[in-house]
Every structure is written in C-alpha cells, then in structure tokens.
C-alpha cells in the first residue's frame, strides 16, 4: 500500500515537473520570439532613421558643394575685375593723366571699389561659417532627438499608449463615417414627417 502511494506521489510529482518544464520552455520560446521581433523592429526603425539622416546629410552636402562652386565662380569673376581695374588704374597713371582731378577721382573710386569687394568677400566667408555652424548644431540636435525618440519608443507604456491612440483614432473615424451615413436618413425622415403633417 505504501509502495503504491509513493509511486502515485512520484508520478504526480513527475507530471507536475514535466508540466512546469514544458510551460517554462514554451514561455521562454515565446519571449525569445517576442524579443527577436522587437529587436528586428528596433533595427528597422534605426535603419529608417539612419537612411533619413543620410538623405538629409547628402542633400545638405550637395547644396554646400553647389554654394562652394558658386562662391568660387564669384571669386574668379571678382579677381578678373580687380585685375582689370588695376590695369586701368596703371594705364591712366602711365598716360600722364595723373594730374587731372577726374583721374584722381577715378583711381580713388577704383581703390574704394576694391576695398568694398574685399569686405564683401570677408562678409560672405563669415556668413558661410555661421551657416555651417548652424547646420552642424541642427544635425547634432536631430541626432539627440533621434536617440530620445528611440528611447521613448523602447518603453512599453509609451508603445501601449500610442497603439491605444491609433486604435481610438480608427474608431473615431468609423463613428464619423457611420454618423455621416445616419444623418441623411434622419433628415429624410424629418422631411417626410413635415410633409405628412
């Protein structure tokens, strides 16, 4: 009798252990799959954000290269004009017209124009540096926002709230569509009631 009771207890214990082991194994497998799915989604999100940042960076790089080419063309044009002005000023001075007031005024205007062009060039360089610094700060803030967004989306409470908001929005749209379908029927029945009255 004791042997039968002990064997039954051992059998029940074995069954309980097998059930717990199977439940643990199934739960472990489900969590592993969920983790792999979550990791894949996070990886896809990071790749999407990385692609968007790369496109933005490439666009900004291309725009800056175009501006650099434009500035180089302007510099070349201004240097040729400067050479022309210098040749004219040298030619006027060599022609012996140096004593004339018009010649002095012309040379003064050429020198003033040259200094103004130099100031304009320096101002353009300063503006370019400020714009480059602004773009670097903007890229830095975008990367910070991306990190904060990924950390925020990693939180399960935030994900649940987002899913709930999306579901609520879908329900509201369905209710609005149903309401639009019901409104013409209500208007028709009120018109018919007025006609019968």
Coordinates of N, CA and C in Angstrom, one line a residue:
X1 N 0.8 -1.2 0.0 CA 0.0 0.0 0.0 C 0.9 1.3 0.0
X2 N 1.9 1.2 0.8 CA 2.8 2.4 0.9 C 3.5 2.5 -0.4
X3 N 3.9 1.4 -1.0 CA 4.6 1.5 -2.3 C 3.7 2.1 -3.4
X4 N 2.5 1.7 -3.4 CA 1.5 2.3 -4.4 C 1.4 3.8 -4.2
X5 N 1.2 4.2 -2.9 CA 1.1 5.6 -2.6 C 2.3 6.4 -3.0
X6 N 3.5 5.9 -2.7 CA 4.8 6.5 -3.1 C 4.9 6.6 -4.6
X7 N 4.5 5.5 -5.3 CA 4.6 5.6 -6.7 C 3.7 6.6 -7.3
X8 N 2.5 6.7 -6.7 CA 1.5 7.7 -7.2 C 2.0 9.1 -6.9
X9 N 2.6 9.4 -5.8 CA 3.1 10.7 -5.5 C 4.3 11.0 -6.4
X10 N 5.1 10.0 -6.7 CA 6.2 10.3 -7.6 C 5.7 10.5 -9.0
X11 N 4.7 9.8 -9.4 CA 4.1 10.1 -10.8 C 3.5 11.5 -10.8
X12 N 2.7 11.9 -9.8 CA 2.1 13.2 -9.8 C 3.2 14.3 -9.8
X13 N 4.3 14.1 -9.0 CA 5.4 15.0 -8.9 C 6.1 15.1 -10.3
X14 N 6.3 13.9 -10.9 CA 6.9 13.9 -12.3 C 6.0 14.7 -13.3
X15 N 4.7 14.4 -13.2 CA 3.8 15.1 -14.1 C 3.9 16.6 -13.9
X16 N 3.9 17.1 -12.6 CA 3.9 18.5 -12.3 C 5.2 19.1 -12.8
X17 N 6.3 18.4 -12.6 CA 7.6 18.9 -13.1 C 7.6 19.0 -14.6
X18 N 7.1 18.0 -15.3 CA 7.0 18.0 -16.8 C 6.2 19.2 -17.2
X19 N 5.0 19.4 -16.6 CA 4.1 20.5 -17.0 C 4.9 21.8 -16.7
X20 N 5.5 22.0 -15.6 CA 6.2 23.2 -15.3 C 7.4 23.4 -16.3
X21 N 8.1 22.3 -16.6 CA 9.2 22.4 -17.6 C 8.7 22.8 -18.9
X22 N 7.6 22.2 -19.3 CA 7.0 22.5 -20.7 C 6.5 23.9 -20.7
X23 N 5.9 24.4 -19.6 CA 5.4 25.8 -19.6 C 6.6 26.7 -19.6
X24 N 7.6 26.4 -18.8 CA 8.8 27.3 -18.8 C 9.4 27.3 -20.2
X25 N 9.5 26.2 -20.9 CA 10.1 26.1 -22.2 C 9.3 26.9 -23.2
X26 N 8.0 26.7 -23.2 CA 7.1 27.5 -24.1 C 7.2 29.0 -23.8
X27 N 7.1 29.3 -22.5 CA 7.2 30.8 -22.2 C 8.6 31.4 -22.6
X28 N 9.6 30.6 -22.4 CA 11.0 31.0 -22.9 C 11.0 31.2 -24.4
X29 N 10.5 30.2 -25.1 CA 10.5 30.3 -26.6 C 9.7 31.5 -27.0
X30 N 8.5 31.8 -26.4 CA 7.7 32.9 -26.8 C 8.4 34.2 -26.5
X31 N 9.0 34.3 -25.4 CA 9.8 35.5 -25.0 C 10.9 35.7 -26.0
X32 N 11.6 34.6 -26.4 CA 12.7 34.8 -27.3 C 12.2 35.3 -28.7
X33 N 11.0 34.7 -29.1 CA 10.5 35.2 -30.4 C 10.0 36.7 -30.3
X34 N 9.4 37.0 -29.2 CA 9.0 38.4 -29.0 C 10.2 39.3 -29.0
X35 N 11.3 38.9 -28.3 CA 12.5 39.7 -28.2 C 13.1 39.9 -29.6
X36 N 13.1 38.7 -30.4 CA 13.7 38.8 -31.7 C 12.8 39.7 -32.6
X37 N 11.5 39.6 -32.5 CA 10.6 40.5 -33.3 C 10.9 42.0 -32.9
X38 N 10.9 42.2 -31.6 CA 11.2 43.6 -31.1 C 12.5 44.1 -31.6
X39 N 13.5 43.2 -31.5 CA 14.9 43.7 -32.0 C 14.8 44.0 -33.5
X40 N 14.1 43.1 -34.2 CA 14.0 43.4 -35.7 C 13.3 44.7 -36.0
X41 N 12.2 45.0 -35.2 CA 11.5 46.2 -35.4 C 12.4 47.4 -35.0
X42 N 13.1 47.3 -33.9 CA 14.0 48.4 -33.5 C 15.1 48.6 -34.5
X43 N 15.6 47.5 -35.1 CA 16.7 47.6 -36.1 C 16.1 48.3 -37.3
X44 N 14.9 47.9 -37.7 CA 14.3 48.6 -38.9 C 14.0 50.1 -38.7
X45 N 13.6 50.4 -37.4 CA 13.4 51.8 -37.1 C 14.7 52.6 -37.2
X46 N 15.7 52.0 -36.6 CA 17.0 52.6 -36.6 C 17.5 52.8 -38.0
X47 N 17.3 51.8 -38.9 CA 17.8 51.9 -40.3 C 17.0 53.0 -41.0
X48 N 15.7 53.1 -40.7 CA 14.9 54.1 -41.4 C 15.3 55.5 -41.0
X49 N 15.6 55.7 -39.7 CA 16.1 57.0 -39.2 C 17.5 57.2 -39.8
X50 N 18.3 56.2 -39.8 CA 19.6 56.4 -40.4 C 19.6 56.8 -41.9
X51 N 18.7 56.1 -42.6 CA 18.5 56.5 -44.0 C 18.0 57.9 -44.2
X52 N 17.1 58.3 -43.4 CA 16.6 59.7 -43.5 C 17.7 60.7 -43.2
X53 N 18.5 60.4 -42.1 CA 19.6 61.3 -41.8 C 20.6 61.3 -42.9
X54 N 20.9 60.2 -43.5 CA 21.9 60.1 -44.6 C 21.4 60.9 -45.8
X55 N 20.1 60.8 -46.1 CA 19.5 61.6 -47.2 C 19.6 63.1 -46.9
X56 N 19.3 63.5 -45.7 CA 19.4 64.9 -45.3 C 20.8 65.3 -45.4
X57 N 21.7 64.5 -44.9 CA 23.1 64.9 -44.9 C 23.6 65.0 -46.3
X58 N 23.3 64.1 -47.2 CA 23.7 64.1 -48.6 C 23.1 65.3 -49.3
X59 N 21.9 65.7 -49.0 CA 21.2 66.8 -49.6 C 22.0 68.1 -49.2
X60 N 22.3 68.2 -47.9 CA 23.0 69.4 -47.4 C 24.4 69.5 -48.0
X61 N 25.0 68.3 -48.1 CA 26.4 68.3 -48.6 C 26.4 68.7 -50.1
X62 N 25.4 68.3 -50.8 CA 25.3 68.7 -52.2 C 25.0 70.2 -52.4
X63 N 24.1 70.7 -51.5 CA 23.8 72.1 -51.5 C 25.0 72.9 -51.2
X64 N 25.8 72.5 -50.2 CA 27.0 73.2 -49.8 C 28.1 73.2 -50.9
X65 N 28.2 72.0 -51.6 CA 29.1 72.0 -52.7 C 28.7 72.9 -53.8
X66 N 27.4 73.0 -54.1 CA 26.9 73.9 -55.1 C 27.2 75.4 -54.7
X67 N 27.0 75.7 -53.5 CA 27.3 77.0 -53.0 C 28.8 77.3 -53.1
X68 N 29.6 76.3 -52.8 CA 31.1 76.5 -52.9 C 31.5 76.8 -54.3
X69 N 30.9 76.0 -55.2 CA 31.2 76.3 -56.7 C 30.8 77.7 -57.1
X70 N 29.6 78.1 -56.6 CA 29.1 79.5 -56.9 C 30.1 80.5 -56.3
X71 N 30.5 80.3 -55.1 CA 31.4 81.3 -54.5 C 32.8 81.3 -55.2
X72 N 33.2 80.1 -55.6 CA 34.5 80.1 -56.4 C 34.3 80.8 -57.7
X73 N 33.2 80.7 -58.4 CA 33.0 81.4 -59.6 C 33.0 82.9 -59.4
X74 N 32.3 83.3 -58.3 CA 32.2 84.7 -58.0 C 33.6 85.3 -57.6
X75 N 34.4 84.5 -56.9 CA 35.8 84.9 -56.6 C 36.6 85.1 -57.8
X76 N 36.5 84.1 -58.7 CA 37.2 84.2 -60.0 C 36.8 85.5 -60.8
X77 N 35.5 85.7 -60.8 CA 35.0 86.9 -61.5 C 35.5 88.2 -60.9
X78 N 35.4 88.2 -59.6 CA 35.9 89.4 -58.9 C 37.4 89.6 -59.0
X79 N 38.1 88.5 -59.1 CA 39.6 88.7 -59.3 C 39.9 89.2 -60.7
X80 N 39.2 88.7 -61.7 CA 39.4 89.3 -63.0 C 39.0 90.7 -63.1
X81 N 37.9 91.1 -62.5 CA 37.5 92.5 -62.4 C 38.6 93.4 -61.7
X82 N 39.1 92.8 -60.6 CA 40.1 93.5 -59.9 C 41.4 93.7 -60.7
X83 N 41.7 92.7 -61.5 CA 42.9 92.8 -62.4 C 42.6 93.9 -63.4
X84 N 41.4 93.9 -64.0 CA 41.1 94.9 -65.0 C 41.1 96.3 -64.4
X85 N 40.6 96.5 -63.2 CA 40.7 97.8 -62.6 C 42.1 98.3 -62.3
X86 N 42.9 97.3 -61.9 CA 44.3 97.6 -61.6 C 45.0 98.0 -62.9
X87 N 44.8 97.3 -64.0 CA 45.4 97.6 -65.3 C 44.9 99.0 -65.7
X88 N 43.6 99.3 -65.6 CA 43.1 100.6 -66.0 C 43.8 101.7 -65.2
X89 N 43.9 101.5 -63.8 CA 44.5 102.5 -63.0 C 45.9 102.7 -63.4
X90 N 46.6 101.6 -63.6 CA 48.1 101.7 -64.0 C 48.2 102.4 -65.4
X91 N 47.3 102.1 -66.3 CA 47.3 102.7 -67.6 C 47.0 104.2 -67.5
X92 N 46.1 104.6 -66.7 CA 45.8 106.0 -66.5 C 47.0 106.7 -65.9
X93 N 47.6 106.1 -64.9 CA 48.8 106.7 -64.3 C 50.0 106.8 -65.3
X94 N 50.1 105.8 -66.2 CA 51.3 105.9 -67.1 C 51.0 106.8 -68.2
X95 N 49.8 107.1 -68.5 CA 49.5 108.0 -69.6 C 49.8 109.5 -69.3
X96 N 50.1 109.7 -68.1 CA 50.5 111.1 -67.7 C 49.2 111.9 -67.4
X97 N 48.1 111.2 -67.2 CA 46.9 111.9 -66.8 C 46.7 112.0 -65.3
X98 N 47.8 111.8 -64.6 CA 47.7 111.8 -63.1 C 47.4 113.1 -62.5
X99 N 47.6 114.2 -63.2 CA 47.4 115.5 -62.7 C 45.9 115.9 -62.7
X100 N 45.1 115.2 -63.4 CA 43.7 115.6 -63.6 C 42.9 115.2 -62.3
X101 N 41.9 116.0 -62.0 CA 41.1 115.7 -60.9 C 40.2 114.5 -61.2
X102 N 39.7 114.4 -62.4 CA 38.9 113.3 -62.8 C 39.6 112.0 -62.7
X103 N 40.9 112.0 -63.1 CA 41.7 110.8 -62.9 C 42.0 110.4 -61.5
X104 N 42.2 111.4 -60.6 CA 42.4 111.1 -59.2 C 41.1 110.6 -58.6
X105 N 40.0 111.1 -59.0 CA 38.7 110.6 -58.5 C 38.4 109.2 -59.0
X106 N 38.8 108.9 -60.3 CA 38.6 107.6 -60.8 C 39.4 106.6 -60.1
X107 N 40.7 106.9 -59.8 CA 41.6 106.0 -59.1 C 41.1 105.8 -57.7
X108 N 40.6 106.8 -57.1 CA 40.1 106.7 -55.7 C 38.9 105.8 -55.7
X109 N 38.0 105.9 -56.7 CA 36.8 105.1 -56.8 C 37.2 103.6 -57.0
X110 N 38.3 103.4 -57.9 CA 38.7 102.0 -58.1 C 39.3 101.4 -56.8
X111 N 40.0 102.2 -56.1 CA 40.6 101.6 -54.8 C 39.5 101.4 -53.8
X112 N 38.5 102.3 -53.7 CA 37.4 102.1 -52.8 C 36.5 100.9 -53.2
X113 N 36.3 100.7 -54.5 CA 35.6 99.5 -55.0 C 36.3 98.2 -54.7
X114 N 37.7 98.3 -54.8 CA 38.5 97.1 -54.4 C 38.3 96.7 -53.0
X115 N 38.4 97.8 -52.1 CA 38.2 97.5 -50.7 C 36.8 97.0 -50.3
X116 N 35.8 97.6 -51.0 CA 34.4 97.1 -50.8 C 34.2 95.7 -51.2
X117 N 34.8 95.3 -52.3 CA 34.7 93.9 -52.8 C 35.4 93.0 -51.8
X118 N 36.6 93.4 -51.2 CA 37.3 92.6 -50.3 C 36.4 92.4 -49.0
X119 N 35.8 93.5 -48.5 CA 34.9 93.4 -47.4 C 33.7 92.5 -47.6
X120 N 33.2 92.6 -48.8 CA 32.0 91.8 -49.2 C 32.4 90.3 -49.2
X121 N 33.6 90.0 -49.7 CA 34.1 88.6 -49.7 C 34.3 88.1 -48.3
X122 N 34.9 89.0 -47.4 CA 35.1 88.5 -46.0 C 33.7 88.3 -45.3
X123 N 32.8 89.2 -45.6 CA 31.4 89.1 -45.0 C 30.8 87.8 -45.5
X124 N 30.9 87.4 -46.8 CA 30.4 86.2 -47.3 C 31.0 85.0 -46.6
X125 N 32.3 85.0 -46.4 CA 33.0 84.0 -45.7 C 32.5 83.8 -44.2
X126 N 32.3 84.9 -43.6 CA 31.7 84.9 -42.2 C 30.3 84.3 -42.2
X127 N 29.5 84.7 -43.1 CA 28.1 84.1 -43.2 C 28.2 82.6 -43.5
X128 N 29.1 82.2 -44.3 CA 29.2 80.8 -44.7 C 29.6 80.0 -43.4
X129 N 30.5 80.5 -42.6 CA 31.0 79.8 -41.4 C 29.8 79.8 -40.4
X130 N 29.0 80.8 -40.3 CA 27.9 80.8 -39.4 C 26.8 79.8 -39.8
X131 N 26.6 79.7 -41.2 CA 25.6 78.8 -41.7 C 26.1 77.3 -41.5
X132 N 27.4 77.1 -41.6 CA 28.0 75.8 -41.4 C 27.8 75.4 -39.9
X133 N 28.1 76.3 -39.0 CA 27.9 76.0 -37.6 C 26.5 75.8 -37.3
X134 N 25.5 76.5 -37.9 CA 24.1 76.3 -37.7 C 23.7 74.9 -38.1
X135 N 24.2 74.5 -39.3 CA 23.9 73.2 -39.8 C 24.4 72.1 -38.9
X136 N 25.6 72.2 -38.4 CA 26.2 71.2 -37.5 C 25.4 71.1 -36.2
X137 N 25.0 72.3 -35.7 CA 24.1 72.2 -34.5 C 22.8 71.6 -34.8
X138 N 22.2 71.9 -36.0 CA 21.0 71.3 -36.4 C 21.1 69.8 -36.5
X139 N 22.2 69.3 -37.1 CA 22.4 67.8 -37.2 C 22.6 67.2 -35.8
X140 N 23.3 67.9 -35.0 CA 23.5 67.4 -33.6 C 22.2 67.3 -32.9
X141 N 21.3 68.3 -33.0 CA 20.0 68.2 -32.3 C 19.1 67.2 -32.9
X142 N 19.2 66.9 -34.2 CA 18.5 65.9 -34.9 C 18.9 64.5 -34.3
X143 N 20.2 64.3 -34.2 CA 20.7 63.0 -33.6 C 20.2 62.8 -32.2
X144 N 20.3 63.9 -31.4 CA 19.8 63.8 -30.0 C 18.3 63.5 -30.0
X145 N 17.5 64.1 -30.9 CA 16.1 63.8 -30.9 C 15.8 62.4 -31.3
X146 N 16.7 61.9 -32.3 CA 16.5 60.5 -32.7 C 16.8 59.6 -31.5
X147 N 17.8 59.8 -30.8 CA 18.1 59.0 -29.6 C 17.0 59.0 -28.6
X148 N 16.5 60.2 -28.3 CA 15.4 60.4 -27.3 C 14.2 59.6 -27.8
X149 N 13.9 59.8 -29.1 CA 12.7 59.1 -29.7 C 12.8 57.6 -29.6
X150 N 14.0 57.1 -29.9 CA 14.2 55.6 -29.9 C 14.1 55.1 -28.4
X151 N 14.6 55.9 -27.5 CA 14.5 55.5 -26.1 C 13.0 55.6 -25.6
X152 N 12.3 56.6 -26.1 CA 10.9 56.8 -25.7 C 10.1 55.6 -26.3
X153 N 10.3 55.3 -27.6 CA 9.6 54.2 -28.2 C 9.9 52.8 -27.6
X154 N 11.1 52.7 -27.0 CA 11.5 51.5 -26.4 C 10.7 51.1 -25.1
X155 N 10.1 52.2 -24.5 CA 9.3 52.0 -23.3 C 8.0 51.4 -23.7
X156 N 7.6 50.3 -22.9 CA 6.4 49.5 -23.3 C 5.1 50.4 -23.0
X157 N 5.2 51.2 -21.9 CA 4.0 52.0 -21.6 C 3.7 53.0 -22.8
X158 N 4.7 53.6 -23.3 CA 4.5 54.6 -24.4 C 4.0 53.9 -25.6
X159 N 4.5 52.7 -25.9 CA 4.0 51.9 -27.1 C 2.6 51.6 -26.9
X160 N 2.2 51.2 -25.7 CA 0.8 50.8 -25.5 C -0.1 52.1 -25.6
X161 N 0.4 53.2 -25.2 CA -0.4 54.4 -25.3 C -0.6 54.8 -26.8
X162 N 0.5 54.7 -27.5 CA 0.5 55.0 -29.0 C -0.5 54.1 -29.7
X163 N -0.4 52.8 -29.4 CA -1.3 51.8 -30.0 C -2.8 52.2 -29.6
X164 N -3.0 52.5 -28.4 CA -4.4 52.9 -27.9 C -4.9 54.1 -28.7
X165 N -4.0 55.1 -28.8 CA -4.4 56.3 -29.5 C -4.7 56.1 -31.0
X166 N -3.9 55.2 -31.6 CA -4.1 54.9 -33.0 C -5.4 54.1 -33.1
X167 N -5.7 53.2 -32.2 CA -7.0 52.4 -32.2 C -8.2 53.4 -32.0
X168 N -8.0 54.3 -31.0 CA -9.1 55.3 -30.8 C -9.3 56.1 -32.0
X169 N -8.3 56.5 -32.7 CA -8.4 57.3 -33.9 C -9.2 56.6 -35.0
X170 N -8.9 55.3 -35.1 CA -9.6 54.4 -36.1 C -11.0 54.3 -35.7
X171 N -11.3 54.1 -34.4 CA -12.7 54.0 -34.0 C -13.5 55.3 -34.2
X172 N -12.8 56.5 -34.0 CA -13.5 57.7 -34.2 C -13.8 57.9 -35.7
X173 N -12.9 57.5 -36.6 CA -13.1 57.7 -38.0 C -14.3 56.8 -38.4
X174 N -14.4 55.6 -37.8 CA -15.5 54.7 -38.2 C -16.8 55.3 -37.7
X175 N -16.8 55.9 -36.5 CA -18.0 56.5 -35.9 C -18.4 57.7 -36.8
X176 N -17.4 58.5 -37.3 CA -17.8 59.6 -38.1 C -18.4 59.2 -39.4
X177 N -17.9 58.1 -40.0 CA -18.5 57.6 -41.2 C -19.9 57.1 -41.0
X178 N -20.1 56.4 -39.9 CA -21.4 55.9 -39.5 C -22.4 57.1 -39.3
X179 N -21.9 58.1 -38.6 CA -22.7 59.3 -38.4 C -23.1 60.0 -39.7
X180 N -22.2 60.0 -40.6 CA -22.5 60.6 -41.9 C -23.5 59.8 -42.7
X181 N -23.5 58.5 -42.5 CA -24.5 57.6 -43.2 C -25.8 57.8 -42.5
X182 N -25.9 58.0 -41.2 CA -27.1 58.1 -40.5 C -27.8 59.5 -40.7
X183 N -27.0 60.6 -40.8 CA -27.5 61.9 -40.9 C -28.5 62.1 -42.1
X184 N -28.2 61.7 -43.3 CA -29.1 61.8 -44.4 C -30.4 61.1 -44.1
X185 N -30.4 59.9 -43.5 CA -31.6 59.2 -43.2 C -32.4 60.0 -42.2
X186 N -31.8 60.6 -41.2 CA -32.6 61.3 -40.2 C -33.2 62.5 -40.8
X187 N -32.5 63.2 -41.7 CA -33.0 64.4 -42.4 C -34.2 64.0 -43.3
X188 N -34.1 62.8 -44.0 CA -35.2 62.4 -44.9 C -36.5 62.1 -44.1
X189 N -36.3 61.4 -42.9 CA -37.4 61.0 -42.1 C -38.1 62.3 -41.5
X190 N -37.3 63.3 -41.1 CA -37.9 64.5 -40.6 C -38.6 65.3 -41.7
X191 N -38.1 65.3 -43.0 CA -38.8 65.9 -44.1 C -40.1 65.2 -44.4
X192 N -40.1 63.9 -44.3 CA -41.3 63.1 -44.6 C -42.4 63.4 -43.5
X193 N -41.9 63.5 -42.3 CA -42.9 63.8 -41.2 C -43.5 65.2 -41.4
X194 N -42.7 66.2 -41.8 CA -43.2 67.5 -42.1 C -44.2 67.5 -43.2
X195 N -44.0 66.7 -44.2 CA -44.9 66.7 -45.4 C -46.2 66.0 -45.0
X196 N -46.2 65.0 -44.1 CA -47.4 64.3 -43.7 C -48.2 65.2 -42.8
X197 N -47.5 66.1 -42.0 CA -48.2 67.0 -41.1 C -48.9 68.0 -41.9

